[in-house]
Each structure stands twice: as structure tokens, then as C-alpha cells.
Coordinates of N, CA, C and O in Angstrom, one line a residue:
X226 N -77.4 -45.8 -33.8 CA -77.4 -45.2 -32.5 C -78.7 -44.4 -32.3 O -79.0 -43.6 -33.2
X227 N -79.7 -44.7 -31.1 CA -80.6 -43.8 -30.8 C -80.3 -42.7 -30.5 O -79.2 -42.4 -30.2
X228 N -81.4 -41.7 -30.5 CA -81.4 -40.0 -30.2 C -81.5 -40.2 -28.2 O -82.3 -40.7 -27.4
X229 N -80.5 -39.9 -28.0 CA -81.0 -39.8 -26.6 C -81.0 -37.9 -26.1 O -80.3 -37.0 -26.5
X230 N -82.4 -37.9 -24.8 CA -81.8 -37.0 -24.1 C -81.9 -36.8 -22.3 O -82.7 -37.1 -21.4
X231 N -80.3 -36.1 -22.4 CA -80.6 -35.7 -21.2 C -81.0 -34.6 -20.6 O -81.0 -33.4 -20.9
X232 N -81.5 -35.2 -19.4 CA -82.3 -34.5 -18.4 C -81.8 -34.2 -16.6 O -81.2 -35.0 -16.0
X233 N -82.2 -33.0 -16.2 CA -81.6 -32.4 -15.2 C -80.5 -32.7 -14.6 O -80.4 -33.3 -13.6
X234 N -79.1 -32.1 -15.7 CA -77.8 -32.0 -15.3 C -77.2 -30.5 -15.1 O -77.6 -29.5 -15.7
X235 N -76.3 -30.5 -14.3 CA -75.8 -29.3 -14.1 C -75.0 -28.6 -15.4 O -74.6 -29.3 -16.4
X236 N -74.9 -27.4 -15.3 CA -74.4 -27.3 -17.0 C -74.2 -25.6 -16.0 O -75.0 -25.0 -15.3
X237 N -72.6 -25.3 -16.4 CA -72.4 -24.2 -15.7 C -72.6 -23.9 -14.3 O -72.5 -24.7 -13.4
X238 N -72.9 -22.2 -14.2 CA -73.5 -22.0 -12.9 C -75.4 -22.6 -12.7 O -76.0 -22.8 -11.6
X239 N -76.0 -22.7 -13.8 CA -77.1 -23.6 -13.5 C -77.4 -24.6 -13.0 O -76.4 -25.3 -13.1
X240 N -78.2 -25.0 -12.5 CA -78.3 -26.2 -11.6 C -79.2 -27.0 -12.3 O -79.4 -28.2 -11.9
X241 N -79.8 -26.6 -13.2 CA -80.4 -27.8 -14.2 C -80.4 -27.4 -16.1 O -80.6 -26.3 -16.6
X242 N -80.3 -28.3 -16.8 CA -80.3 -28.2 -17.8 C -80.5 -29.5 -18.8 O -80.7 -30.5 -18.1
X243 N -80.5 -29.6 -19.6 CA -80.6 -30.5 -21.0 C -79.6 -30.6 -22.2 O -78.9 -29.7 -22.8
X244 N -79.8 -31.7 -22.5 CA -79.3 -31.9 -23.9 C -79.7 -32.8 -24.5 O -79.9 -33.8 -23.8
X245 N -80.0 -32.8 -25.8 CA -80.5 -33.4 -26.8 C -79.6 -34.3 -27.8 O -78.9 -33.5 -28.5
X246 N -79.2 -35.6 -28.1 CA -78.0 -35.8 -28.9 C -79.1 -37.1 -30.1 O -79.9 -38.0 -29.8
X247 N -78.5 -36.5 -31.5 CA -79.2 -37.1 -32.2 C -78.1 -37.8 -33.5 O -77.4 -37.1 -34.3
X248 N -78.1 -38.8 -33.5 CA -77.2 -39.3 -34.7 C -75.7 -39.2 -34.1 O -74.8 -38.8 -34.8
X249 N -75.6 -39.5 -32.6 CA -74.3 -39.2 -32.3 C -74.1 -37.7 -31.9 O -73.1 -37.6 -31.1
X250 N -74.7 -36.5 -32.2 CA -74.2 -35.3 -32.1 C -75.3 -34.5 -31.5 O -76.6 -34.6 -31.6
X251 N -74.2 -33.7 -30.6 CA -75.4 -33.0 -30.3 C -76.4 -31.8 -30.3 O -76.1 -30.8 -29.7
X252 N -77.7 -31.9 -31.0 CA -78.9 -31.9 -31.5 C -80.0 -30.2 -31.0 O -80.6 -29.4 -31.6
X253 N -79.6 -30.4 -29.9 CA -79.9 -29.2 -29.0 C -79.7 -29.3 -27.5 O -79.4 -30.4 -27.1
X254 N -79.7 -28.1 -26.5 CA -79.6 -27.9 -25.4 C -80.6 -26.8 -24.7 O -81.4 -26.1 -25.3
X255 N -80.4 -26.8 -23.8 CA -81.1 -25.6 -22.7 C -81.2 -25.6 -21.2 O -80.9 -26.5 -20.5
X256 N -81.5 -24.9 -20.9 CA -81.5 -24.5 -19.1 C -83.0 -25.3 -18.7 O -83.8 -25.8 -19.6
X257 N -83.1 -25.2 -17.8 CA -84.1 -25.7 -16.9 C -85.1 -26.8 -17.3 O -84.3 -27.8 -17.5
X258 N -86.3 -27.3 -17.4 CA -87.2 -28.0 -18.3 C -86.4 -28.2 -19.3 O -85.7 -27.4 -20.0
X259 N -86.7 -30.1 -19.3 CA -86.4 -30.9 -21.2 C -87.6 -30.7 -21.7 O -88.6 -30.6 -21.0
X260 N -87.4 -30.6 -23.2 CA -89.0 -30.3 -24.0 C -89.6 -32.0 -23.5 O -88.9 -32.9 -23.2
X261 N -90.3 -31.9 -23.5 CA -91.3 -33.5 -23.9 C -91.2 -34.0 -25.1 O -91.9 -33.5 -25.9
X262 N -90.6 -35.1 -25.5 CA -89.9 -35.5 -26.3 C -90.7 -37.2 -26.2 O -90.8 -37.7 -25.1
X263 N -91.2 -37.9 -27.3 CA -91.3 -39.4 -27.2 C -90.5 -40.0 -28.6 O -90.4 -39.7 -29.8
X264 N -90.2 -40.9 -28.0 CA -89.2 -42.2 -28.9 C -88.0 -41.4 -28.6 O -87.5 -41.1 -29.6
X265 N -87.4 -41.0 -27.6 CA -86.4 -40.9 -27.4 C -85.5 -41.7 -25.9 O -86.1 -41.6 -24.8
X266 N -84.5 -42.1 -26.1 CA -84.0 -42.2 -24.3 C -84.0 -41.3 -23.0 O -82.9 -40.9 -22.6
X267 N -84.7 -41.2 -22.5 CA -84.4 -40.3 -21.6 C -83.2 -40.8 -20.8 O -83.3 -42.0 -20.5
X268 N -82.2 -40.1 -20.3 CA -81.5 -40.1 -19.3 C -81.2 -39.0 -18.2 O -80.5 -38.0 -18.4
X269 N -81.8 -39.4 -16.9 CA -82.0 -38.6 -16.0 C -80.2 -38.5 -14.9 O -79.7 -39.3 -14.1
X270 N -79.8 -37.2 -15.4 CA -78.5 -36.9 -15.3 C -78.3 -36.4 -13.3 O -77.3 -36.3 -12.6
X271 N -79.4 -36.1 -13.0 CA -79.8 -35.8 -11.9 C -78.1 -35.6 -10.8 O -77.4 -36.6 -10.5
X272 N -77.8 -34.4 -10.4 CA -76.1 -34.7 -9.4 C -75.1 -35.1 -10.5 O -73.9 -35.2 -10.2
X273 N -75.3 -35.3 -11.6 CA -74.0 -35.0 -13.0 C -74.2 -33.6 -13.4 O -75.1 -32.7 -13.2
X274 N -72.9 -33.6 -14.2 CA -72.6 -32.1 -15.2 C -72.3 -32.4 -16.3 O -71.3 -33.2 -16.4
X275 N -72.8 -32.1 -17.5 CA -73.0 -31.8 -18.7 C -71.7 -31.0 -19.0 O -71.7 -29.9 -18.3
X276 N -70.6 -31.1 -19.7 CA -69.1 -30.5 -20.0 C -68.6 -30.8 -21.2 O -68.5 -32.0 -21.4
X277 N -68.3 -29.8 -22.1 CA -67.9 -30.2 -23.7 C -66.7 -31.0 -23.4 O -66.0 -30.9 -22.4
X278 N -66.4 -31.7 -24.3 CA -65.3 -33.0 -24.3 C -64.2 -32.1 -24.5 O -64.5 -30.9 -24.9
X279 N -63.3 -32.3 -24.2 CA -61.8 -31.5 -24.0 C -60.6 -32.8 -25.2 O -60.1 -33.9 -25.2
X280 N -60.6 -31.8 -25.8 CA -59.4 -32.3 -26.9 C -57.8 -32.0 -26.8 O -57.5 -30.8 -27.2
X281 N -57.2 -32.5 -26.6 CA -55.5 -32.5 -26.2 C -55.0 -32.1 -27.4 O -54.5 -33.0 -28.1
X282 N -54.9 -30.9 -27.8 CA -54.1 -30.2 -29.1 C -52.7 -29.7 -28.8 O -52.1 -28.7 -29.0
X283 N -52.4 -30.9 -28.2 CA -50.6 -30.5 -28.2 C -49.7 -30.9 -29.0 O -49.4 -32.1 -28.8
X284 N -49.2 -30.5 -29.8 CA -48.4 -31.1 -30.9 C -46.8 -30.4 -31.2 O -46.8 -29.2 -31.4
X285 N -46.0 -30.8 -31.2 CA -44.5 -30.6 -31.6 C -44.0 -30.5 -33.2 O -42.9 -30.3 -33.6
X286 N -44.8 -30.5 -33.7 CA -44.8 -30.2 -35.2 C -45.7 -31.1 -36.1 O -46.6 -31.8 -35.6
X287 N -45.5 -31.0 -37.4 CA -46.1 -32.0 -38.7 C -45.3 -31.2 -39.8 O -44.4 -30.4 -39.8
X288 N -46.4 -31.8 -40.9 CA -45.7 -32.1 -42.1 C -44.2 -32.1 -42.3 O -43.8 -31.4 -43.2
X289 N -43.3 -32.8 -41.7 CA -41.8 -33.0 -41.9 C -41.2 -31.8 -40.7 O -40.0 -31.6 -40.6
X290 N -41.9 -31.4 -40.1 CA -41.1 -30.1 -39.7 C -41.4 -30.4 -38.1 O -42.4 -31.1 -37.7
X291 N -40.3 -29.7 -37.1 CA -40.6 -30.1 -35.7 C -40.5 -28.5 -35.1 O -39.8 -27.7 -35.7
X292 N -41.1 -28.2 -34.0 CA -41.2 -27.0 -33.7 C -39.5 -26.7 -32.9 O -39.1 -25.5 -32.6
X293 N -38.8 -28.1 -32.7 CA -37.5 -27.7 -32.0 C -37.0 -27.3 -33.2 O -35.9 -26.8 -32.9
X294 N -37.2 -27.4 -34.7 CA -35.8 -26.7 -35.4 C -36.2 -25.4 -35.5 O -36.0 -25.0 -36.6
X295 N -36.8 -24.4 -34.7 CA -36.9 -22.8 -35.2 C -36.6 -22.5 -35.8 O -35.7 -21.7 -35.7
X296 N -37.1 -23.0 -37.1 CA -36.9 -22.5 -38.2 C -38.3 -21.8 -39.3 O -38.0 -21.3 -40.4

């Protein structure tokens, strides 16, 4: 997987920002100006928003146990 980054996406109340994703993860961020960066992807995010992935942690129990036996 290449290092890609992106460039002028909304991120918050900012109206431009960056991110950097390297090996899959991501690498660095910031507000306004992407550094200058070569051998990387650029992807110009331009009218997108940049938003941490949202993980569904709803669970009814584990290890043998279920949260309906209140116990």
C-alpha cells in the first residue's frame, strides 16, 4: 500500500485541512496547507470531510456471560 495524502478537506469547523496516511495508518494531519511532499499520492479532497471511522461497540455480553442475566 502506498503513503497517500490528502489535501484540502474539511475537517471540523475548518474549511481546509490534510492528512497524511502511511502504511495504511494514519501518519500525520493539519489545518490549512499540505507540506510538499514527493513520491506520494496526492488526493485532492476538495468539498469532502476528513471524519475518524466510527466503530459500532455494542455488545450484549462475552466470555459465556450475557448482560440479560444481571448477574
Amino acid at each position: 500500500m502506498g503513503d497517500i495524502l490528502i489535501t484540502n478537506a474539511v475537517v471540523g469547523e475548518h474549511t481546509r485541512g490534510w492528512m497524511l496516511c502511511q502504511d495504511g495508518s494514519i501518519a500525520a494531519s493539519g489545518l490549512d496547507s499540505a507540506p510538499t511532499m514527493s513520491d506520494v499520492e496526492i488526493l485532492d479532497a476538495t468539498g469532502k470531510w476528513i471524519l475518524p471511522g466510527l466503530i459500532d461497540v455494542h455488545v450484549h455480553g462475552g466470555a459465556g456471560s450475557d448482560t440479560m442475566d444481571a448477574t
